């Protein structure tokens, strides 16, 4: 059974700063990782996915994958109050099943 | 209208009652999922279905059953609800081209 670990937070950053969210996973053979954002009382929505070692950038978001360390991170540049949410890291199992971490609460202070 | 629709959105029931949560989708995806979310525990997979004839248990299927009535419909049932099934339940569909899960708006269930 795959496991995904995240620090529950809350992580507090000032507006305009870089927020760094981290996730570790148990299965060394895992290939695909996803970051979902969930606003309070709402459903999760996909921000980014990453399959390869290294960095993947999309606007203010950068996902980083280090397979040797079994570590995935999400960087949010120029953080805005609207980025305040819970961020869920997920690992994909056989059968296209996502195994989610418990999520990290991010608070961006204006 | 939402692409993935869940009903009811909120339900309060009593221990021992049978409850059905319904999910319908207009995205045309074959794969559908039911997840449960508890505070501090993230999303846990209850059941998933690859198509109408292919239904599989997830990590926490005990106490739940499902029915895939059509490609677009996937229902979750609690045969005899108990208080520790109080949670937020999400239905989701999977886009095989992008690897993305599309979630419904959630069904909040309270079992007294």
mmCIF file of N, CA and C in Angstrom, chain A residues 1-2 8 34 36 38 41-47 49 51 86 88 92-103, chain B residues 9 31 33 35 37 40-45 48 50 57-59 88 90 94 98-106 108:
data_model
loop_
_atom_site.group_PDB
_atom_site.id
_atom_site.type_symbol
_atom_site.label_atom_id
_atom_site.label_comp_id
_atom_site.label_asym_id
_atom_site.label_seq_id
_atom_site.Cartn_x
_atom_site.Cartn_y
_atom_site.Cartn_z
ATOM 1 N N UNK A 1 0.845 -1.182 0.000
ATOM 2 C CA UNK A 1 0.000 0.000 0.000
ATOM 3 C C UNK A 1 0.891 1.246 0.000
ATOM 4 N N UNK A 2 0.702 2.048 -1.017
ATOM 5 C CA UNK A 2 1.469 3.288 -1.087
ATOM 6 C C UNK A 2 1.070 4.228 0.040
ATOM 7 N N UNK A 8 0.985 18.791 7.908
ATOM 8 C CA UNK A 8 -0.376 19.343 7.875
ATOM 9 C C UNK A 8 -0.402 20.862 7.946
ATOM 10 N N UNK A 34 0.808 14.208 -8.427
ATOM 11 C CA UNK A 34 -0.156 15.249 -8.707
ATOM 12 C C UNK A 34 -0.283 16.180 -7.506
ATOM 13 N N UNK A 36 -3.049 18.829 -5.996
ATOM 14 C CA UNK A 36 -4.400 19.360 -6.055
ATOM 15 C C UNK A 36 -4.543 20.466 -5.015
ATOM 16 N N UNK A 38 -7.384 22.572 -2.697
ATOM 17 C CA UNK A 38 -8.743 22.453 -2.203
ATOM 18 C C UNK A 38 -9.058 23.642 -1.299
ATOM 19 N N UNK A 41 -14.348 23.776 2.046
ATOM 20 C CA UNK A 41 -15.714 23.453 1.670
ATOM 21 C C UNK A 41 -15.914 23.147 0.200
ATOM 22 N N UNK A 42 -14.833 23.125 -0.559
ATOM 23 C CA UNK A 42 -14.924 22.884 -2.003
ATOM 24 C C UNK A 42 -14.242 21.572 -2.380
ATOM 25 N N UNK A 43 -14.386 21.199 -3.640
ATOM 26 C CA UNK A 43 -13.754 19.971 -4.103
ATOM 27 C C UNK A 43 -12.331 20.250 -4.577
ATOM 28 N N UNK A 44 -11.472 19.235 -4.558
ATOM 29 C CA UNK A 44 -10.089 19.424 -5.034
ATOM 30 C C UNK A 44 -10.051 19.710 -6.534
ATOM 31 N N UNK A 45 -9.066 20.496 -6.932
ATOM 32 C CA UNK A 45 -8.858 20.777 -8.350
ATOM 33 C C UNK A 45 -7.377 20.642 -8.662
ATOM 34 N N UNK A 46 -7.076 20.105 -9.832
ATOM 35 C CA UNK A 46 -5.698 19.834 -10.211
ATOM 36 C C UNK A 46 -4.939 21.124 -10.492
ATOM 37 N N UNK A 47 -3.743 21.226 -9.896
ATOM 38 C CA UNK A 47 -2.842 22.332 -10.214
ATOM 39 C C UNK A 47 -1.796 21.867 -11.205
ATOM 40 N N UNK A 49 0.809 18.202 -12.517
ATOM 41 C CA UNK A 49 1.287 16.842 -12.369
ATOM 42 C C UNK A 49 2.735 16.797 -12.840
ATOM 43 N N UNK A 51 5.904 13.830 -13.919
ATOM 44 C CA UNK A 51 6.278 12.440 -14.136
ATOM 45 C C UNK A 51 7.797 12.234 -14.104
ATOM 46 N N UNK A 86 -5.886 24.292 1.091
ATOM 47 C CA UNK A 86 -5.186 23.059 1.430
ATOM 48 C C UNK A 86 -4.640 22.452 0.146
ATOM 49 N N UNK A 88 -3.019 19.212 -1.670
ATOM 50 C CA UNK A 88 -2.971 17.759 -1.565
ATOM 51 C C UNK A 88 -1.987 17.198 -2.578
ATOM 52 N N UNK A 92 0.087 8.117 -8.012
ATOM 53 C CA UNK A 92 -0.832 7.296 -8.785
ATOM 54 C C UNK A 92 -0.461 5.829 -8.709
ATOM 55 N N UNK A 93 -1.445 5.009 -8.315
ATOM 56 C CA UNK A 93 -1.278 3.562 -8.279
ATOM 57 C C UNK A 93 -1.744 2.943 -9.585
ATOM 58 N N UNK A 94 -1.432 1.664 -9.758
ATOM 59 C CA UNK A 94 -1.964 0.890 -10.879
ATOM 60 C C UNK A 94 -3.485 0.997 -10.874
ATOM 61 N N UNK A 95 -4.064 1.166 -12.025
ATOM 62 C CA UNK A 95 -5.505 1.320 -12.133
ATOM 63 C C UNK A 95 -5.942 2.765 -12.065
ATOM 64 N N UNK A 96 -4.975 3.673 -12.216
ATOM 65 C CA UNK A 96 -5.279 5.101 -12.188
ATOM 66 C C UNK A 96 -5.950 5.526 -10.902
ATOM 67 N N UNK A 97 -5.522 4.913 -9.798
ATOM 68 C CA UNK A 97 -6.035 5.297 -8.489
ATOM 69 C C UNK A 97 -5.047 6.262 -7.854
ATOM 70 N N UNK A 98 -5.546 7.363 -7.348
ATOM 71 C CA UNK A 98 -4.685 8.312 -6.668
ATOM 72 C C UNK A 98 -4.682 8.051 -5.166
ATOM 73 N N UNK A 99 -3.478 8.005 -4.595
ATOM 74 C CA UNK A 99 -3.310 7.904 -3.142
ATOM 75 C C UNK A 99 -2.904 9.289 -2.659
ATOM 76 N N UNK A 100 -3.728 9.861 -1.817
ATOM 77 C CA UNK A 100 -3.520 11.235 -1.393
ATOM 78 C C UNK A 100 -2.834 11.328 -0.041
ATOM 79 N N UNK A 101 -2.032 12.362 0.115
ATOM 80 C CA UNK A 101 -1.569 12.752 1.433
ATOM 81 C C UNK A 101 -2.691 13.477 2.162
ATOM 82 N N UNK A 102 -2.454 13.769 3.435
ATOM 83 C CA UNK A 102 -3.478 14.415 4.243
ATOM 84 C C UNK A 102 -3.645 15.897 3.918
ATOM 85 N N UNK A 103 -2.670 16.453 3.205
ATOM 86 C CA UNK A 103 -2.776 17.854 2.793
ATOM 87 C C UNK A 103 -2.047 18.807 3.717
ATOM 88 N N UNK B 9 -26.360 16.969 -1.509
ATOM 89 C CA UNK B 9 -25.173 17.707 -1.110
ATOM 90 C C UNK B 9 -24.976 17.633 0.404
ATOM 91 N N UNK B 31 -13.916 5.810 -16.205
ATOM 92 C CA UNK B 31 -13.486 5.495 -14.848
ATOM 93 C C UNK B 31 -14.089 6.476 -13.847
ATOM 94 N N UNK B 33 -14.891 7.098 -9.416
ATOM 95 C CA UNK B 33 -14.337 6.794 -8.093
ATOM 96 C C UNK B 33 -15.231 7.403 -7.013
ATOM 97 N N UNK B 35 -14.513 8.704 -3.098
ATOM 98 C CA UNK B 35 -13.552 8.978 -2.048
ATOM 99 C C UNK B 35 -14.296 9.508 -0.822
ATOM 100 N N UNK B 37 -13.509 11.903 2.688
ATOM 101 C CA UNK B 37 -12.549 12.829 3.271
ATOM 102 C C UNK B 37 -12.928 13.119 4.714
ATOM 103 N N UNK B 40 -7.966 16.044 8.463
ATOM 104 C CA UNK B 40 -6.636 15.566 8.810
ATOM 105 C C UNK B 40 -6.243 14.238 8.205
ATOM 106 N N UNK B 41 -7.143 13.626 7.425
ATOM 107 C CA UNK B 41 -6.828 12.306 6.861
ATOM 108 C C UNK B 41 -6.786 12.304 5.347
ATOM 109 N N UNK B 42 -6.980 13.408 4.732
ATOM 110 C CA UNK B 42 -6.951 13.439 3.284
ATOM 111 C C UNK B 42 -8.104 12.662 2.677
ATOM 112 N N UNK B 43 -7.917 12.223 1.438
ATOM 113 C CA UNK B 43 -8.951 11.509 0.699
ATOM 114 C C UNK B 43 -8.624 10.023 0.685
ATOM 115 N N UNK B 44 -9.591 9.210 1.048
ATOM 116 C CA UNK B 44 -9.399 7.761 1.050
ATOM 117 C C UNK B 44 -10.358 7.132 0.042
ATOM 118 N N UNK B 45 -9.848 6.183 -0.740
ATOM 119 C CA UNK B 45 -10.625 5.570 -1.809
ATOM 120 C C UNK B 45 -11.545 4.484 -1.260
ATOM 121 N N UNK B 48 -13.971 1.987 -6.828
ATOM 122 C CA UNK B 48 -13.750 2.572 -8.131
ATOM 123 C C UNK B 48 -14.254 1.624 -9.204
ATOM 124 N N UNK B 50 -14.021 0.837 -13.524
ATOM 125 C CA UNK B 50 -13.412 1.109 -14.818
ATOM 126 C C UNK B 50 -14.472 1.206 -15.918
ATOM 127 N N UNK B 57 -12.946 -2.745 -5.114
ATOM 128 C CA UNK B 57 -12.881 -2.172 -3.777
ATOM 129 C C UNK B 57 -11.645 -1.300 -3.635
ATOM 130 N N UNK B 58 -11.801 -0.226 -2.883
ATOM 131 C CA UNK B 58 -10.661 0.596 -2.520
ATOM 132 C C UNK B 58 -10.165 0.213 -1.143
ATOM 133 N N UNK B 59 -9.440 1.120 -0.524
ATOM 134 C CA UNK B 59 -8.801 0.813 0.758
ATOM 135 C C UNK B 59 -9.750 0.772 1.937
ATOM 136 N N UNK B 88 -17.181 13.762 4.527
ATOM 137 C CA UNK B 88 -17.465 14.398 3.235
ATOM 138 C C UNK B 88 -17.111 13.389 2.147
ATOM 139 N N UNK B 90 -16.737 12.353 -1.890
ATOM 140 C CA UNK B 90 -16.537 12.896 -3.226
ATOM 141 C C UNK B 90 -16.604 11.785 -4.264
ATOM 142 N N UNK B 94 -12.150 10.106 -14.159
ATOM 143 C CA UNK B 94 -10.741 10.148 -14.550
ATOM 144 C C UNK B 94 -10.615 10.369 -16.047
ATOM 145 N N UNK B 98 -5.287 13.057 -19.842
ATOM 146 C CA UNK B 98 -4.520 14.035 -19.069
ATOM 147 C C UNK B 98 -4.097 13.515 -17.706
ATOM 148 N N UNK B 99 -4.685 12.404 -17.254
ATOM 149 C CA UNK B 99 -4.376 11.898 -15.921
ATOM 150 C C UNK B 99 -5.052 12.669 -14.808
ATOM 151 N N UNK B 100 -6.035 13.479 -15.142
ATOM 152 C CA UNK B 100 -6.676 14.332 -14.149
ATOM 153 C C UNK B 100 -7.940 13.693 -13.604
ATOM 154 N N UNK B 101 -8.134 13.829 -12.281
ATOM 155 C CA UNK B 101 -9.391 13.480 -11.634
ATOM 156 C C UNK B 101 -10.278 14.722 -11.584
ATOM 157 N N UNK B 102 -11.533 14.559 -11.978
ATOM 158 C CA UNK B 102 -12.502 15.636 -11.875
ATOM 159 C C UNK B 102 -13.479 15.276 -10.755
ATOM 160 N N UNK B 103 -13.551 16.133 -9.756
ATOM 161 C CA UNK B 103 -14.362 15.848 -8.586
ATOM 162 C C UNK B 103 -15.729 16.518 -8.662
ATOM 163 N N UNK B 104 -16.712 15.840 -8.076
ATOM 164 C CA UNK B 104 -17.982 16.477 -7.837
ATOM 165 C C UNK B 104 -17.851 17.447 -6.674
ATOM 166 N N UNK B 105 -18.955 18.099 -6.339
ATOM 167 C CA UNK B 105 -18.928 19.134 -5.302
ATOM 168 C C UNK B 105 -18.959 18.566 -3.888
ATOM 169 N N UNK B 106 -19.159 17.279 -3.782
ATOM 170 C CA UNK B 106 -19.126 16.648 -2.466
ATOM 171 C C UNK B 106 -20.499 16.475 -1.855
ATOM 172 N N UNK B 108 -21.969 15.957 1.974
ATOM 173 C CA UNK B 108 -21.635 15.928 3.409
ATOM 174 C C UNK B 108 -22.671 15.085 4.136
#
